[in-house]
PDB file of C-alpha atoms and ligand atoms in Angstrom:
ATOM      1  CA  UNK A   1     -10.605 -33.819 -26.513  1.00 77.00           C
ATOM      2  CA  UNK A   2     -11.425 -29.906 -26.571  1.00 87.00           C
ATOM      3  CA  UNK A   3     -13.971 -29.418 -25.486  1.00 94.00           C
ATOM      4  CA  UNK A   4     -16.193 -26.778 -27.481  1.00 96.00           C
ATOM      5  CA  UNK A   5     -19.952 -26.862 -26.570  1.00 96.00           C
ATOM      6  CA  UNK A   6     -21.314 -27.026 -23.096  1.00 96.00           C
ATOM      7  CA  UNK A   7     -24.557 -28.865 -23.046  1.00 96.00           C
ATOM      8  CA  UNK A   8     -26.379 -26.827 -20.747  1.00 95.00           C
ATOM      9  CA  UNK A   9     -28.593 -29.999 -20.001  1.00 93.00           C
ATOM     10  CA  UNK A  10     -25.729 -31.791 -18.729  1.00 94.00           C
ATOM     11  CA  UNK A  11     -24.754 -29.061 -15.886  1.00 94.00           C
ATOM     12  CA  UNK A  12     -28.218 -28.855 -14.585  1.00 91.00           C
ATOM     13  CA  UNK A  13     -28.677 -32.766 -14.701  1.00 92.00           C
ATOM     14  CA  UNK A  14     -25.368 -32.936 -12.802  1.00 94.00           C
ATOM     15  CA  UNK A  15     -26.627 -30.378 -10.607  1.00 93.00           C
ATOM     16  CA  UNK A  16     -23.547 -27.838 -11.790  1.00 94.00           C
ATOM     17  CA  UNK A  17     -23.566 -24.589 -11.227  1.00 96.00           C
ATOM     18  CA  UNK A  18     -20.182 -23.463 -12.142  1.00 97.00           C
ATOM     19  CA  UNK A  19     -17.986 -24.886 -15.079  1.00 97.00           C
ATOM     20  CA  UNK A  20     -14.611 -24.109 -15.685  1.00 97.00           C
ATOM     21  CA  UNK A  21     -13.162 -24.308 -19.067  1.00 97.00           C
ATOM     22  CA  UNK A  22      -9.457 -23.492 -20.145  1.00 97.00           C
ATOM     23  CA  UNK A  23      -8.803 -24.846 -24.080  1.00 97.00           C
ATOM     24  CA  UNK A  24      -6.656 -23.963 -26.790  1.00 98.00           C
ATOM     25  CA  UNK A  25      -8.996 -23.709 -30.260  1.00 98.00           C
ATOM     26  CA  UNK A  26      -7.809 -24.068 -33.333  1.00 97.00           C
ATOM     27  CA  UNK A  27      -9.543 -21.790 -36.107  1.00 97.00           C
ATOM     28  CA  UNK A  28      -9.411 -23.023 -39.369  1.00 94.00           C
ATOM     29  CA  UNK A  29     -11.494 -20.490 -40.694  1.00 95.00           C
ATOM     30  CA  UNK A  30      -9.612 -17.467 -39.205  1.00 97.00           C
ATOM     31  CA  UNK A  31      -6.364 -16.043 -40.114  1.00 97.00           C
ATOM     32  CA  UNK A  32      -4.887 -16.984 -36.433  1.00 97.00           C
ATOM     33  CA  UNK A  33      -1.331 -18.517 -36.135  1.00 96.00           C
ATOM     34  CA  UNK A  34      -1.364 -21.448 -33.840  1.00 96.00           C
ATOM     35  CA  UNK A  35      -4.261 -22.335 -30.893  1.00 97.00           C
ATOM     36  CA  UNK A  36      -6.262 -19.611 -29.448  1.00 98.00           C
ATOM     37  CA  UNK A  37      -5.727 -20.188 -25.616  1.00 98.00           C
ATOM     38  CA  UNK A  38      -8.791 -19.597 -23.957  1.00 98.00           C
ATOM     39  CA  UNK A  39     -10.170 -19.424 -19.810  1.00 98.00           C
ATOM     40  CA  UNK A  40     -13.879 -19.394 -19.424  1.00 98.00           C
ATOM     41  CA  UNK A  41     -16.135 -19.823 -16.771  1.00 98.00           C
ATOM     42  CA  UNK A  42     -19.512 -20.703 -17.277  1.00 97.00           C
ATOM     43  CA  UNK A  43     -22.337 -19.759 -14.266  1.00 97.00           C
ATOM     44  CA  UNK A  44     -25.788 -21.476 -14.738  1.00 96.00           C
ATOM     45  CA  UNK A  45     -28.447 -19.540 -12.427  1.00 91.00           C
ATOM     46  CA  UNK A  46     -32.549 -20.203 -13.074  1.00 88.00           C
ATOM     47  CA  UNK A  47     -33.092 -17.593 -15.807  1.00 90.00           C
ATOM     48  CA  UNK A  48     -29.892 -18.415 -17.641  1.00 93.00           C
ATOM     49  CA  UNK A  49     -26.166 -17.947 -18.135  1.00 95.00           C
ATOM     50  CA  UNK A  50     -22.904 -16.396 -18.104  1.00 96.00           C
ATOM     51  CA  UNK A  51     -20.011 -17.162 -19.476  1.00 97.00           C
ATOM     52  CA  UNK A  52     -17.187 -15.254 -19.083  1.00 97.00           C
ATOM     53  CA  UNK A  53     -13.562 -15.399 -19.230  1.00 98.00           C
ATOM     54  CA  UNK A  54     -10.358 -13.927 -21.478  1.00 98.00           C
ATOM     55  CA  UNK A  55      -8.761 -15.433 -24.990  1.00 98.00           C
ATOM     56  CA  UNK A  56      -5.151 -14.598 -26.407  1.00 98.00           C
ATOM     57  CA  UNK A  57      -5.032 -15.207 -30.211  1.00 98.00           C
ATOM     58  CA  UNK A  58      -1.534 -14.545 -33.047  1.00 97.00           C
ATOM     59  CA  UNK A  59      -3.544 -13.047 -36.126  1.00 97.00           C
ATOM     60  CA  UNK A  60      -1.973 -12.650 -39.220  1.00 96.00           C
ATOM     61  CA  UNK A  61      -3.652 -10.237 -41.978  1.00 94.00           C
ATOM     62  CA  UNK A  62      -2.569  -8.002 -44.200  1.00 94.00           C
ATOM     63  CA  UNK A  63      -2.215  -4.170 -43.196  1.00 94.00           C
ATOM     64  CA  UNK A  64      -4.974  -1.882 -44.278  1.00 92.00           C
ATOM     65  CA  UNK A  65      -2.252   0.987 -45.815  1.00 92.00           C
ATOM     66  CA  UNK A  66       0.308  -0.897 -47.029  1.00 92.00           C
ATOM     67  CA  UNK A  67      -1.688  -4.180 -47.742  1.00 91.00           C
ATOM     68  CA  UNK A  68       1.486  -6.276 -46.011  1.00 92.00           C
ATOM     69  CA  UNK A  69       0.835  -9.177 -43.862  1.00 94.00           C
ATOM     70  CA  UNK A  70       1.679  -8.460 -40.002  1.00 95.00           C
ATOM     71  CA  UNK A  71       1.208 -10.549 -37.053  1.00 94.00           C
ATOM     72  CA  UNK A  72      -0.461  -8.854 -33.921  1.00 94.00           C
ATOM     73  CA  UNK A  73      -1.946 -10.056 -30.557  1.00 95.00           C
ATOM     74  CA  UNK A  74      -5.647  -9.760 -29.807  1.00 96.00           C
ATOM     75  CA  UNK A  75      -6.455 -10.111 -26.115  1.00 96.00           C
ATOM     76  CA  UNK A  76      -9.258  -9.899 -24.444  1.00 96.00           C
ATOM     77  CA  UNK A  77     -11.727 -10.086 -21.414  1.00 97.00           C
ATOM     78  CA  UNK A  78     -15.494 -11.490 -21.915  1.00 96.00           C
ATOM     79  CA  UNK A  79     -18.145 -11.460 -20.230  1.00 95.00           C
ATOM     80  CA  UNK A  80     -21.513 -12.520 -21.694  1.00 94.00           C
ATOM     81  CA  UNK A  81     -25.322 -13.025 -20.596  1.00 92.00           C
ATOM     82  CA  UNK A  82     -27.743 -15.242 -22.200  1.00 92.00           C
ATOM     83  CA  UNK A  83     -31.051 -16.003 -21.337  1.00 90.00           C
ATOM     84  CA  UNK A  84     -33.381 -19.468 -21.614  1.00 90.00           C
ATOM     85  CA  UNK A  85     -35.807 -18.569 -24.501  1.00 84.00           C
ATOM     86  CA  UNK A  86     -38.558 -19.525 -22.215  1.00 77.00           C
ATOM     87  CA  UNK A  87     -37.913 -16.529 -20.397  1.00 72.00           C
ATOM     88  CA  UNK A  88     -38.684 -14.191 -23.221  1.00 68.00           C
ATOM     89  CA  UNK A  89     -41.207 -16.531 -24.905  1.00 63.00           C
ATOM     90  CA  UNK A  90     -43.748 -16.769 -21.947  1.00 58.00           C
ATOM     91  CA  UNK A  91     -46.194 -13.923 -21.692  1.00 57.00           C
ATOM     92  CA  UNK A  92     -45.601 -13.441 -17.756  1.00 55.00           C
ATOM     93  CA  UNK A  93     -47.453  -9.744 -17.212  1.00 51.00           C
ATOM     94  CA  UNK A  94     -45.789  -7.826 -14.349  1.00 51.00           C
ATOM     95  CA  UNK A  95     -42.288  -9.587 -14.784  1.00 53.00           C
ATOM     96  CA  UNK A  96     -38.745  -7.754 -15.917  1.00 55.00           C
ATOM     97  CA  UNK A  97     -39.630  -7.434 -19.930  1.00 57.00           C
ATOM     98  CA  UNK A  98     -36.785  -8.551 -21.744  1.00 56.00           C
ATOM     99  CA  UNK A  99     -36.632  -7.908 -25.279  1.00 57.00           C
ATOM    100  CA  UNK A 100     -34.753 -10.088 -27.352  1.00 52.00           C
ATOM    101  CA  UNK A 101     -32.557  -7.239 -29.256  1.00 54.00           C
ATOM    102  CA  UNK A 102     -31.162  -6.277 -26.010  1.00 58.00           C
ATOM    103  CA  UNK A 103     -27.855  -7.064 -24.710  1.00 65.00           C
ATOM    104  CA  UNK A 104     -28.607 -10.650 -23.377  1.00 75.00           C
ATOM    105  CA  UNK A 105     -28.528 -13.388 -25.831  1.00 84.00           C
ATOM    106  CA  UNK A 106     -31.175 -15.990 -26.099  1.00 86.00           C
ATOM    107  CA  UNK A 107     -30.066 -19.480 -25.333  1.00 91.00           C
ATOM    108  CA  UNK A 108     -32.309 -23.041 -25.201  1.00 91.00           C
ATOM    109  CA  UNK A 109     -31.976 -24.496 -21.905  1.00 91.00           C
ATOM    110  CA  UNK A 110     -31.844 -28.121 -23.404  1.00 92.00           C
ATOM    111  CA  UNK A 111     -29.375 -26.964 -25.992  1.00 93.00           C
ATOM    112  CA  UNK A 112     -25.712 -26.339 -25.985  1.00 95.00           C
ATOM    113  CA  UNK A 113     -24.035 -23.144 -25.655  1.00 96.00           C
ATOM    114  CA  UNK A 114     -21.540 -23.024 -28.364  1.00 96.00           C
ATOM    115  CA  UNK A 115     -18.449 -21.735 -26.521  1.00 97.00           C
ATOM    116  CA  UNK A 116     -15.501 -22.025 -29.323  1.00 97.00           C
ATOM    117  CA  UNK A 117     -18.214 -20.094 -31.544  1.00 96.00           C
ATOM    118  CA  UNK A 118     -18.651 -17.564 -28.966  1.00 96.00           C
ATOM    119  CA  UNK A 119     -14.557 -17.002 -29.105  1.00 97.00           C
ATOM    120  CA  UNK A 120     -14.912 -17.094 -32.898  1.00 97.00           C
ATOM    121  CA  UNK A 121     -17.240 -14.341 -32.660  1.00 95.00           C
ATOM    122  CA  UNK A 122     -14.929 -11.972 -30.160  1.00 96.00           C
ATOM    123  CA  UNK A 123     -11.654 -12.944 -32.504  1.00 96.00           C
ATOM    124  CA  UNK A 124     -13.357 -11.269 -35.461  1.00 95.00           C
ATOM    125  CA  UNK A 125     -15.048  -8.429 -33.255  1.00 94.00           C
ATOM    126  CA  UNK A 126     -11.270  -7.901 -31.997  1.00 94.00           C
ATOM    127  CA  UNK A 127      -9.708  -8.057 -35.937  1.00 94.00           C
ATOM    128  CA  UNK A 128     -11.907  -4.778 -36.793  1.00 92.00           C
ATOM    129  CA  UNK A 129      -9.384  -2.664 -34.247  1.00 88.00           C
ATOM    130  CA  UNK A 130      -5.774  -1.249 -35.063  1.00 83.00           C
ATOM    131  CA  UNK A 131      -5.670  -3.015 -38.895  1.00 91.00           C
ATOM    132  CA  UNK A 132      -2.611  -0.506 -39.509  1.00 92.00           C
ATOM    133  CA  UNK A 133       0.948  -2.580 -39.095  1.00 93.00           C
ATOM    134  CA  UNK A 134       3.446   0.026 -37.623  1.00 85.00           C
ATOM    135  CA  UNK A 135       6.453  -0.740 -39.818  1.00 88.00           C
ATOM    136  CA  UNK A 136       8.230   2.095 -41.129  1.00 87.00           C
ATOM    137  CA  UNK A 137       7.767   1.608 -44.337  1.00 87.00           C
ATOM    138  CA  UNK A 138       4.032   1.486 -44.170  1.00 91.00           C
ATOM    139  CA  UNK A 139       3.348   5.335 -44.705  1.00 77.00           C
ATOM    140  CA  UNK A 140       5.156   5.260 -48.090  1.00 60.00           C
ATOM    141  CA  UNK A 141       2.861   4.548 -50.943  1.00 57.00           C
ATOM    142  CA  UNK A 142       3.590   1.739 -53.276  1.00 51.00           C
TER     143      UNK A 142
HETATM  144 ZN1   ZN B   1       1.227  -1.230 -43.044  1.00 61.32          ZN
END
């Protein structure tokens, strides 16, 4: 079973601080050829998480000059922070103020963080870059 959603519940109940994860997602919903092989680690500390880790996906799309299909590699290191929502929810005067359209994420501690939707996210992030196939024939105009 792939495993795709860490309940955060679970690690503190099992007294976890550290969880390892290394899966191969399938998209269905993204243009990726074959599994998307991921390495995570997820850190649980008292204000909240990190999860980081590195992903190697195939995409296929069609070129942006020359509107052909190519097949490139997309990979990359992560590294994000998220943050219990109690932590920006309480009104704790004299405490670090963080603001929820910063660069931490907000996460429930009795929830699940989402980690296959996390990759999903960095995937299409990564398919924004170098859309131009570098085939000869793609400076020629049809
Ligand atoms: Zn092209």
């Amino acid at each position: 079973m792939t495993l795709e959603k860490v309940s955060i519940r679970e690690m503190q109940r099992a007294g976890k601080q550290e969880l390892p994860v290394e899966e191969n997602y399938e998209f269905e919903d993204l243009p990726t050829k074959g599994p998307v092989y991921t390495v995570a680690l997820v850190e649980l500390d008292s204000t909240g998480l990190t999860v980081s880790g590195r992903f190697h996906a195939t995409v296929e799309e069609p070129c942006d000059r020359c509107y052909e299909p190519y097949e490139r590699e997309i990979r990359e290191s992560f590294e994000e922070d998220f943050v219990f929502n109690h932590y920006i929810e309480a009104d704790r005067p004299g405490e670090v103020e963080l603001n929820e359209e910063d660069f931490y994420e907000v996460i429930d501690p009795e929830g699940e963080l989402d980690l296959k939707d996390l990759i999903r996210q960095l995937i299409v992030m990564g398919m924004q870059q170098d859309r131009l196939c570098s085939r000869e024939t793609c400076d020629i105009p049809a």
